[in-house]
Short mmCIF file of C-alpha atoms and ligand atoms in Angstrom, two decimals:
data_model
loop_
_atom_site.label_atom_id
_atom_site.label_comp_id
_atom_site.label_asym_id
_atom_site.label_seq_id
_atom_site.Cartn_x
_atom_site.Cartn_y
_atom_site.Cartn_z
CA UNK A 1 -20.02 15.53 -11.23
CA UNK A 2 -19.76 11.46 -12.06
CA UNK A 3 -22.65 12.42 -14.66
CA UNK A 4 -20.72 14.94 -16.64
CA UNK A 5 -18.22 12.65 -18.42
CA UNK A 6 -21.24 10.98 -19.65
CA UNK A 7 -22.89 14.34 -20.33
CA UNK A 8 -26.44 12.87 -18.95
CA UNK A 9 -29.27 15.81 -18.30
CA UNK A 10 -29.95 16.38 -14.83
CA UNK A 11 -32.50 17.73 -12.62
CA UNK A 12 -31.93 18.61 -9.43
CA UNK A 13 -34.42 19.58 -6.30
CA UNK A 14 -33.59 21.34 -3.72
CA UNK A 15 -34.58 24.00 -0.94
CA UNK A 16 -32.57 26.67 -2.76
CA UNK A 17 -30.09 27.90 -5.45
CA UNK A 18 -27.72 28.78 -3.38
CA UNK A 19 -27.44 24.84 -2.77
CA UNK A 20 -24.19 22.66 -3.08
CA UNK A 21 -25.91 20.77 -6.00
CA UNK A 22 -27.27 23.77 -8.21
CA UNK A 23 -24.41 25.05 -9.85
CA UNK A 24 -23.47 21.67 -11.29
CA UNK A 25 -26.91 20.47 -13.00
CA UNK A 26 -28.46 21.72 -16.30
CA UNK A 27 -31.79 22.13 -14.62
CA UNK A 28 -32.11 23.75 -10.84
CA UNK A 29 -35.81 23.58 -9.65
CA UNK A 30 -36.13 25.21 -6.17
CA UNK A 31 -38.54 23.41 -3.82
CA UNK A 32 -39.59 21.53 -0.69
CA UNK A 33 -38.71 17.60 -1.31
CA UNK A 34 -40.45 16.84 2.04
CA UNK A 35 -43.40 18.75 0.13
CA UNK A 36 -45.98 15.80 -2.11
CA UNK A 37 -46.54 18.46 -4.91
CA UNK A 38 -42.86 19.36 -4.92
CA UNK A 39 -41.71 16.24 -5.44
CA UNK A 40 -44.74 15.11 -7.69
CA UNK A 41 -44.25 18.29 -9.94
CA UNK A 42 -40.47 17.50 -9.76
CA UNK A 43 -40.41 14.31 -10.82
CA UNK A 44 -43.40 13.24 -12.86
CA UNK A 45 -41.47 14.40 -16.60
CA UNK A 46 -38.06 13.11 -15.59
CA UNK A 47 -37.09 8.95 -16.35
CA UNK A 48 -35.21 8.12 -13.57
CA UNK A 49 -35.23 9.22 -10.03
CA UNK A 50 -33.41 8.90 -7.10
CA UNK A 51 -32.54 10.61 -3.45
CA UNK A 52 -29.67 12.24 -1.33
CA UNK A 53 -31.55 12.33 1.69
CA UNK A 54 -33.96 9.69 3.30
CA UNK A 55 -36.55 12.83 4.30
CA UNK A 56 -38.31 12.97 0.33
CA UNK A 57 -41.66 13.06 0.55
CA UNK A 58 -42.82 9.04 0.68
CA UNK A 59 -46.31 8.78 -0.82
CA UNK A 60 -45.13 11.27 -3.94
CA UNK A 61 -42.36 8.51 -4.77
CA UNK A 62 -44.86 5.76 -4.26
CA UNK A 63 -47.10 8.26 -6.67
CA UNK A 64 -44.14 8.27 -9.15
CA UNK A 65 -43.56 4.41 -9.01
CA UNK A 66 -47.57 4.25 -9.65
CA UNK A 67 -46.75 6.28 -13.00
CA UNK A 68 -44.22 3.69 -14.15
CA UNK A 69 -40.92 5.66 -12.97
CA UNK A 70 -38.30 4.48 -11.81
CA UNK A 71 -36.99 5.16 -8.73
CA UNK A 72 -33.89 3.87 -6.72
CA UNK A 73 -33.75 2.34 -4.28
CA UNK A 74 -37.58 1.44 -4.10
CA UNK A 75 -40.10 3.50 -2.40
CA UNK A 76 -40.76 0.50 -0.13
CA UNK A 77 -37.07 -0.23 0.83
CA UNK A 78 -37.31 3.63 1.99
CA UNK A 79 -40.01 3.71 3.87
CA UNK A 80 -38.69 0.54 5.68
CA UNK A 81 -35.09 2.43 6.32
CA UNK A 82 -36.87 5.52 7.36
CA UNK A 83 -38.06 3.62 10.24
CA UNK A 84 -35.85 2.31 12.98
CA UNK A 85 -38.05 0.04 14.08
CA UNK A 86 -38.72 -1.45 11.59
CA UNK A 87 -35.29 -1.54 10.01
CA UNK A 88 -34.52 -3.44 12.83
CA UNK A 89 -36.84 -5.63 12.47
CA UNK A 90 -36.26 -5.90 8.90
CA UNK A 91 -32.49 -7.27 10.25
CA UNK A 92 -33.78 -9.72 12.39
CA UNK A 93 -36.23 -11.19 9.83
CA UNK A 94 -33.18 -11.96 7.45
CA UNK A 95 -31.35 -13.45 11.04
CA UNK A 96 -28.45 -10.22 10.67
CA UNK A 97 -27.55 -9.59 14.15
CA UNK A 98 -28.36 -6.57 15.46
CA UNK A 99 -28.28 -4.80 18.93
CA UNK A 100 -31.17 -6.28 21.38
CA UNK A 101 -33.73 -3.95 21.69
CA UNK A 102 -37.24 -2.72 21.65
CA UNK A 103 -39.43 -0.52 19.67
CA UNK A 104 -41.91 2.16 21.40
CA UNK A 105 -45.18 3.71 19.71
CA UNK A 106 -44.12 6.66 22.52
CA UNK A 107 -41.47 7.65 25.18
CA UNK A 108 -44.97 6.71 27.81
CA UNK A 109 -44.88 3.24 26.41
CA UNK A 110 -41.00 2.88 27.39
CA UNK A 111 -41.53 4.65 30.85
CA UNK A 112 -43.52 1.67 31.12
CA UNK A 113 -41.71 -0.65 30.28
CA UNK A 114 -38.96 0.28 32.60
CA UNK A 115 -41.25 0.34 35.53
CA UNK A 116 -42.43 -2.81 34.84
CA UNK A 117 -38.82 -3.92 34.72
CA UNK A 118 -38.94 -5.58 31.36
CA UNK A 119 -36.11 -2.92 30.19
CA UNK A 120 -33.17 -1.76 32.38
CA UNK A 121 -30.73 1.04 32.44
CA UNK A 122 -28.72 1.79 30.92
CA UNK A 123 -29.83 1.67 27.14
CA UNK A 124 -29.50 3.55 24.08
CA UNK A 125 -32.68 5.62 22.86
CA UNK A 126 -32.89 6.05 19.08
CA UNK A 127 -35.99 8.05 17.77
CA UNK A 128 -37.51 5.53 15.38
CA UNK A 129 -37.87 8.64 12.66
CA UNK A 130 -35.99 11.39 11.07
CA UNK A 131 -33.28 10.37 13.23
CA UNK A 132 -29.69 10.69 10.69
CA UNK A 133 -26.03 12.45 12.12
CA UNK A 134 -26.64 11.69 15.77
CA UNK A 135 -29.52 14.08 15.89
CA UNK A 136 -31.76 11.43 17.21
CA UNK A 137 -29.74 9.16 19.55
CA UNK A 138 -29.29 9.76 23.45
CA UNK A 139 -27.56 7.35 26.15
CA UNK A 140 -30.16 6.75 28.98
CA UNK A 141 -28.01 5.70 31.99
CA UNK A 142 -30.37 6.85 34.71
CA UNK A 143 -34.14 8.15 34.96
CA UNK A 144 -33.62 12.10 34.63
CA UNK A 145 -32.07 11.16 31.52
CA UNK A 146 -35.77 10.62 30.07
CA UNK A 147 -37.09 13.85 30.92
CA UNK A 148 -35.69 15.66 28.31
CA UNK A 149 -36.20 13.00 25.23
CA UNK A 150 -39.28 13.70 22.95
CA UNK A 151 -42.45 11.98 22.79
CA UNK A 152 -42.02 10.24 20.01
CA UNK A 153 -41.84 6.77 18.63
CA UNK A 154 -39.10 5.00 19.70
CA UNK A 155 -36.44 2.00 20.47
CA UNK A 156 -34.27 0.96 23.30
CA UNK A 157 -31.26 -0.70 22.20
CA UNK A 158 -28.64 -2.22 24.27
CA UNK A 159 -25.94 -0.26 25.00
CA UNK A 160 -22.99 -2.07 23.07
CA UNK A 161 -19.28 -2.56 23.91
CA UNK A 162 -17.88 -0.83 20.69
CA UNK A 163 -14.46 -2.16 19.58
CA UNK A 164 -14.63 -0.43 15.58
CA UNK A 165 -17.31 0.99 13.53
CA UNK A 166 -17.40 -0.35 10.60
CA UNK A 167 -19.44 0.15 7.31
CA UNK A 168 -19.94 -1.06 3.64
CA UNK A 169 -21.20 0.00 0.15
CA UNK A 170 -22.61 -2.60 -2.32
CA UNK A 171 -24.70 -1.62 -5.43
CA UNK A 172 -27.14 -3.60 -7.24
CA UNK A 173 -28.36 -3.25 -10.85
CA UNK A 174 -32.02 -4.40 -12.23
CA UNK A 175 -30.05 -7.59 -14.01
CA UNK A 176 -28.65 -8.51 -10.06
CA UNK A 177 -25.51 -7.50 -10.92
CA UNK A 178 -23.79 -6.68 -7.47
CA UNK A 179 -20.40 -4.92 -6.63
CA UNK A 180 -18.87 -4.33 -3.11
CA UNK A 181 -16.19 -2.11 -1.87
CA UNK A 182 -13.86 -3.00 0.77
CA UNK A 183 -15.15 -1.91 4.36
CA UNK A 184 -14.50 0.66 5.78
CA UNK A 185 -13.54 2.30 9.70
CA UNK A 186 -15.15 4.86 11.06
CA UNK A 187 -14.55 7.06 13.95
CA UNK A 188 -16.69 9.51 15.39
CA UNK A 189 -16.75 12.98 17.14
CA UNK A 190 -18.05 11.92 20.73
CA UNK A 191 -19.81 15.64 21.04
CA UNK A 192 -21.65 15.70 18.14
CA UNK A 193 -22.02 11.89 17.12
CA UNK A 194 -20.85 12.70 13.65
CA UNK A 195 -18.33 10.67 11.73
CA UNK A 196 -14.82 12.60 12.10
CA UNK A 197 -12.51 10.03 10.78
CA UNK A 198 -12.86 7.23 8.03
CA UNK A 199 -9.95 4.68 7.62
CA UNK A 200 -9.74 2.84 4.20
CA UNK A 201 -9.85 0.04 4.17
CA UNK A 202 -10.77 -1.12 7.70
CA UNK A 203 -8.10 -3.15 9.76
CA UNK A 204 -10.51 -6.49 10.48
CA UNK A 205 -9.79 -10.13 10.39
CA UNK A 206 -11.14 -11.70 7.38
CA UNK A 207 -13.80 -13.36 8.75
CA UNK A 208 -14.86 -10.26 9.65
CA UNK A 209 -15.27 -8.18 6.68
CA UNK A 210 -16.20 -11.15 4.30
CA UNK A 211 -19.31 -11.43 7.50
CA UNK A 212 -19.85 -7.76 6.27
CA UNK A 213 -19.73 -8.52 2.69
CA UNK A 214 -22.53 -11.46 2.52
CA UNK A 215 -24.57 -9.94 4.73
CA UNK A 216 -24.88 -6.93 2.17
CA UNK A 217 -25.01 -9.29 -0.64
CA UNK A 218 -28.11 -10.98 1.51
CA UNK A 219 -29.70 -7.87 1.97
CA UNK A 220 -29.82 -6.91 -1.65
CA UNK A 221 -30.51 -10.11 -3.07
CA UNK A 222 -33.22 -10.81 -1.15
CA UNK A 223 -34.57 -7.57 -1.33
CA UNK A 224 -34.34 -7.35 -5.14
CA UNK A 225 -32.55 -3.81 -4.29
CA UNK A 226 -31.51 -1.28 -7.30
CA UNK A 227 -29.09 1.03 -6.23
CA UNK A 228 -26.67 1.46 -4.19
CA UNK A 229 -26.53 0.85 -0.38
CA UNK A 230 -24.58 1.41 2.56
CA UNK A 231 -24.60 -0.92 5.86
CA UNK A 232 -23.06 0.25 9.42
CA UNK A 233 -21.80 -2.24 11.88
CA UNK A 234 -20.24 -2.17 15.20
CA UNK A 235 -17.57 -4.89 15.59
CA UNK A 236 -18.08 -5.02 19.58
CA UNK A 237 -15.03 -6.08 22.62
CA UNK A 238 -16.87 -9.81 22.06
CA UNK A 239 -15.86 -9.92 18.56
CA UNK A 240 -19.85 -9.97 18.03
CA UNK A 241 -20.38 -7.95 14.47
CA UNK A 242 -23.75 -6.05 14.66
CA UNK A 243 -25.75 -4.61 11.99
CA UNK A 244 -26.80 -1.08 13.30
CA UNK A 245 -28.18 0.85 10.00
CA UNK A 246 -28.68 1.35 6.43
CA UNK A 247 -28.30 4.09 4.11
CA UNK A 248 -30.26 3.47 0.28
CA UNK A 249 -27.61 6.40 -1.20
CA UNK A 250 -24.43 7.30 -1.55
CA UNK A 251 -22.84 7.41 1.85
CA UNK A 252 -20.48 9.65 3.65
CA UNK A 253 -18.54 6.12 3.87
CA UNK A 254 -18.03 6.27 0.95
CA UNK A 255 -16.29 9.55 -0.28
CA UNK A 256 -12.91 8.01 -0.76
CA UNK A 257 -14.11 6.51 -3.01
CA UNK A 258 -14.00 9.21 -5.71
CA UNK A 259 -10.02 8.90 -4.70
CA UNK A 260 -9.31 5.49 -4.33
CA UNK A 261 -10.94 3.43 -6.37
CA UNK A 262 -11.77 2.99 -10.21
CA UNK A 263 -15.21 3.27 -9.90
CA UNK A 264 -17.00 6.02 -7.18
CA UNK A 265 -20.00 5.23 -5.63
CA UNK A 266 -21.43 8.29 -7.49
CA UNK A 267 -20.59 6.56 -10.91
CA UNK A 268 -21.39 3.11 -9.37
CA UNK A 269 -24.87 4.54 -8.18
CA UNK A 270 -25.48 5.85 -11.83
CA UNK A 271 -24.42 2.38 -13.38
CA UNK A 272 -26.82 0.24 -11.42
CA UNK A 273 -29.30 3.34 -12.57
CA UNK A 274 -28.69 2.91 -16.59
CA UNK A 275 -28.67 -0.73 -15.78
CA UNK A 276 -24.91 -0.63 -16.93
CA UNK A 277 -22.20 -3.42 -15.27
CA UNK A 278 -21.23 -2.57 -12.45
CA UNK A 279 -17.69 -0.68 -12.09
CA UNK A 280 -14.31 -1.69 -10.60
CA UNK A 281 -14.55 -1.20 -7.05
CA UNK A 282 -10.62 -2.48 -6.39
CA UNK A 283 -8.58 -0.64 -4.56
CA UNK A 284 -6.31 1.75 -6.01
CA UNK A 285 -4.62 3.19 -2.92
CA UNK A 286 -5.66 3.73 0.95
CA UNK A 287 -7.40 6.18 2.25
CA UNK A 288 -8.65 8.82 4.90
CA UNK A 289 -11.55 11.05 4.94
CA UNK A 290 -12.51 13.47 7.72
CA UNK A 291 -15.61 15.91 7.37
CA UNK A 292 -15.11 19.81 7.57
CA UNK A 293 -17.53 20.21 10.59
CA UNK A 294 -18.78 24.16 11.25
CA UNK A 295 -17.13 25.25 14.37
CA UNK A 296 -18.92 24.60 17.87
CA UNK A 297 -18.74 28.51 18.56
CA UNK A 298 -19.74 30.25 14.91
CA UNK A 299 -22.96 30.69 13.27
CA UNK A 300 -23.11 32.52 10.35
CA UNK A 301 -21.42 33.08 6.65
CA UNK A 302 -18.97 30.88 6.58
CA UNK A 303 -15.11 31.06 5.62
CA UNK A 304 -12.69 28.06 5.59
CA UNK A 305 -9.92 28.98 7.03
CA UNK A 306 -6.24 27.12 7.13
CA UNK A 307 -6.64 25.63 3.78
CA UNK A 308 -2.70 26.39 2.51
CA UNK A 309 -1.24 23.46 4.13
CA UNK A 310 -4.14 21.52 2.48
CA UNK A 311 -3.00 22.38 -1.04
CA UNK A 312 0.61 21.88 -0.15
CA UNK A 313 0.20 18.27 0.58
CA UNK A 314 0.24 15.64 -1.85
CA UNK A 315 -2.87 13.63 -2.39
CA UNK A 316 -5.00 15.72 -0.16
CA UNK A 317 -8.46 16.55 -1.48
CA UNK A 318 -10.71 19.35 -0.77
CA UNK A 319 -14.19 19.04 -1.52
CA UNK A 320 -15.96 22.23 0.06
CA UNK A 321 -19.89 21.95 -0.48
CA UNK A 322 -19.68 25.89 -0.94
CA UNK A 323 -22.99 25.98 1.73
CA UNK A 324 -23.17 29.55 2.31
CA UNK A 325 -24.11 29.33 6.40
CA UNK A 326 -21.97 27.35 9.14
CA UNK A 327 -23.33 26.32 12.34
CA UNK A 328 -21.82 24.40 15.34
CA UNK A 329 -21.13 20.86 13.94
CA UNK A 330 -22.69 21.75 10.47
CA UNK A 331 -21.12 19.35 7.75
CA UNK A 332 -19.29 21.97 5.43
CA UNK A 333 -17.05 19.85 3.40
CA UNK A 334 -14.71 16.78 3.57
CA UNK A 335 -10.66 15.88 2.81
CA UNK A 336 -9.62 12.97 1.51
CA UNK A 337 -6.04 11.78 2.10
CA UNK A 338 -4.67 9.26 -0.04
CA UNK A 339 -1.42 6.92 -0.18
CA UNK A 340 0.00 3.68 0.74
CA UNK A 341 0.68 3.90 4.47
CA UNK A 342 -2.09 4.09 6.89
CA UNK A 343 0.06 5.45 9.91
CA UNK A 344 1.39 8.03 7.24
CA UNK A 345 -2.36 9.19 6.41
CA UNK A 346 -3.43 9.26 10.44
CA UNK A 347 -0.35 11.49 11.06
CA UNK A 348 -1.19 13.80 7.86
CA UNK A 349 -4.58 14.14 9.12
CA UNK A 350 -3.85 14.78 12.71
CA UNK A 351 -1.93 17.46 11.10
CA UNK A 352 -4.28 19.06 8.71
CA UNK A 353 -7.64 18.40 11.40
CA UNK A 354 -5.90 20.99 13.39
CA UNK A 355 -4.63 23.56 10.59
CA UNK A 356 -8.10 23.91 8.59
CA UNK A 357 -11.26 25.65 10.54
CA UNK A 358 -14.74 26.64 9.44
CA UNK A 359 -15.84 29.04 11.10
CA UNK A 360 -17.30 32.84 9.93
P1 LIG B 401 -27.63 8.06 13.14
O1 LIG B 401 -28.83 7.55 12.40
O2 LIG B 401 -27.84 9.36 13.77
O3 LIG B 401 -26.36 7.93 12.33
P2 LIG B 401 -26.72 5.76 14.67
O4 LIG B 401 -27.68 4.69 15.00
O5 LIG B 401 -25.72 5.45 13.62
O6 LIG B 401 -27.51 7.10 14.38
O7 LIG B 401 -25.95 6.19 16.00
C1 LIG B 401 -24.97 7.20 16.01
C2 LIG B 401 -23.79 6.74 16.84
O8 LIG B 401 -24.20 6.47 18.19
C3 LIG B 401 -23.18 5.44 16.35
O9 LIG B 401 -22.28 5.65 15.31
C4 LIG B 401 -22.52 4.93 17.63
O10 LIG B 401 -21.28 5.59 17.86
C5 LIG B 401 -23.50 5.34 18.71
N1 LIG B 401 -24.48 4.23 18.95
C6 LIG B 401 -25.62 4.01 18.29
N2 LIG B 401 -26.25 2.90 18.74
C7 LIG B 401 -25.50 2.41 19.75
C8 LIG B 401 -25.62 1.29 20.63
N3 LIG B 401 -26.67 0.46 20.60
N4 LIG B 401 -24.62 1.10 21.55
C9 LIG B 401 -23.57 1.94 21.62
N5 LIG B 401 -23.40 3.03 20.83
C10 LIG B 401 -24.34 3.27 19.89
#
């Protein structure tokens, strides 16, 4: 949708027409981007490429890159975000504070460890891969809790304090031209470990969010990053601000953006594309997102339900994905609520969180 003013041709892969994306790109092309020929086939006539999920198949971008495309963010900044282990890592090189922790081949190699008493409960298990949403993070607070965690590669991070969530969005063109939003707050849905509220911008001491913004202004410049990027912190009951993840795309912390800002991170993520300046990122009002989750007790075709109230209040934004199935916790759509009083936007969405239901 940021591409149509502009009227650029897009191509768009995906698992199936029926997908959010399809009817709003000139050219649909139905296929498997965890699949190397998909992907290769996909992507080896187009200019410029880039992802809306970290699970594309790695070796056909680094295939692409090999044939001169270009692809943001970088094949190699991907692989290193796919991992948490080495993302991590990749924090502590740079001297970002993270979480302690440590990083498993397998859950054996962390029984070990425990026995051995060189980690103690209770800690945080993370699966190092595919891990996005919540899916892949579990609080170990006693032994049983292990037995039903997969074998997999792994981390044990210490289980933090958390005061605020916090995250950012900065966006870097080839020419190192870098913009940054204002951070934001994020609160989660304790059952499913999904985001359910974002607060914009975030109530922090200065310090605290100019700590956010040069660490993301580190990150990319020393990185030589092209694209756009998001950063989560926790802000923890020491005052401590952690790095806990990246995100080399546009963000669910970011959606307000669309509302509240001159520039989206859609058309900012475009910019640093085309190699364009970057956009205005100043703030044009506050805002308040919370995601349309599926309903914990329906499977099935889904229907959005309770939307009236929605459309009756000013500066409230639907943006239904049109995904033909919900399922418990499935991410179906968000709202953004916009204005100038944040207390005035919590009580709106209190409101409309209860009115509007997906279910089938
Ligand atoms: P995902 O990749 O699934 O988004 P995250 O690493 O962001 O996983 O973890 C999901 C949520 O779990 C976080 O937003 C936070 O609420 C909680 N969490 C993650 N790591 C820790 C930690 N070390 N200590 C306390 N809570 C954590």
């Amino acid at each position: 949708m940021a591409a149509a003013p502009w009227h650029l041709e897009l191509h768009i892969l995906d698992k199936s027409r029926d997908f959010p994306a399809a009817p709003y790109c000139h050219h649909f092309t139905e296929g498997d981007f965890s699949s190397y020929e998909d992907v290769i086939n996909f992507g080896k006539n187009l200019d410029l490429l880039t992802i809306e999920i970290e699970n594309v198949n790695l070796s056909a971008l680094k295939a692409l890159k090999k044939m001169g495309k270009e692809i943001f963010p970088d094949p190699e900044f991907l692989e290193m975000v796919k991992d948490k282990g080495k993302q991590n890592n990749f924090f502590r090189d740079l001297q970002i504070p993270t979480p302690s922790f440590s990083s498993f081949e397998s859950l054996a190699e962390l029984e070990s460890s425990l026995m051995r008493s060189e980690l103690e409960l209770p800690f945080v298990w993370k699966s190092r891969f595919e891990g996005y949403d919540g899916k892949g993070v579990r609080l170990v607070s006693k032994m049983e809790d292990l037995e039903s965690l997969p074998d997999s590669p792994c981390l044990a991070e210490e289980l933090v304090e958390i005061e605020k969530e916090l995250a950012i969005i900065i966006s870097r063109n080839a020419e190192g031209r870098i913009a940054v939003y204002d951070p934001v707050e994020m609160i989660f849905e304790s059952r499913a470990n999904l985001l359910d509220i974002l607060i914009y911008p975030a109530k922090t001491e200065e310090g605290v969010s100019l700590d956010m913004r040069q660490t993301a202004m580190k990150i990319v410049s020393k990185t030589d990053y092209r694209g756009i990027l998001a950063i989560e912190f926790f802000l923890d009951k020491k005052g401590r601000l952690l790095a806990n993840e990246m995100a080399p795309r546009p963000h669910n912390s970011g959606h307000h953006t669309i509302e509240c800002c001159p520039c989206s991170q859609y058309e900012q993520l475009l910019r640093a594309m085309l190699s364009l300046p970057p956009g205005d990122c100043s703030r044009i009002q506050q805002g308040l997102m919370f995601n349309l989750l599926g309903h914990p007790a329906h499977s099935g075709p889904a229907v959005i339900r309770g939307v009236d109230l929605l459309h009756e209040t000013p500066n409230a934004h639907l943006h239904w994905y049109g995904k033909k199935e919900t399922r418990p916790f499935r991410k179906m759509g968000h709202v953004v609520i916009a204005g100038r009083d944040r207390n005035e936007l919590l009580e709106k969405a209190e409101f409309l969180k209860k009115t509007i239901k997906v279910t089938t």
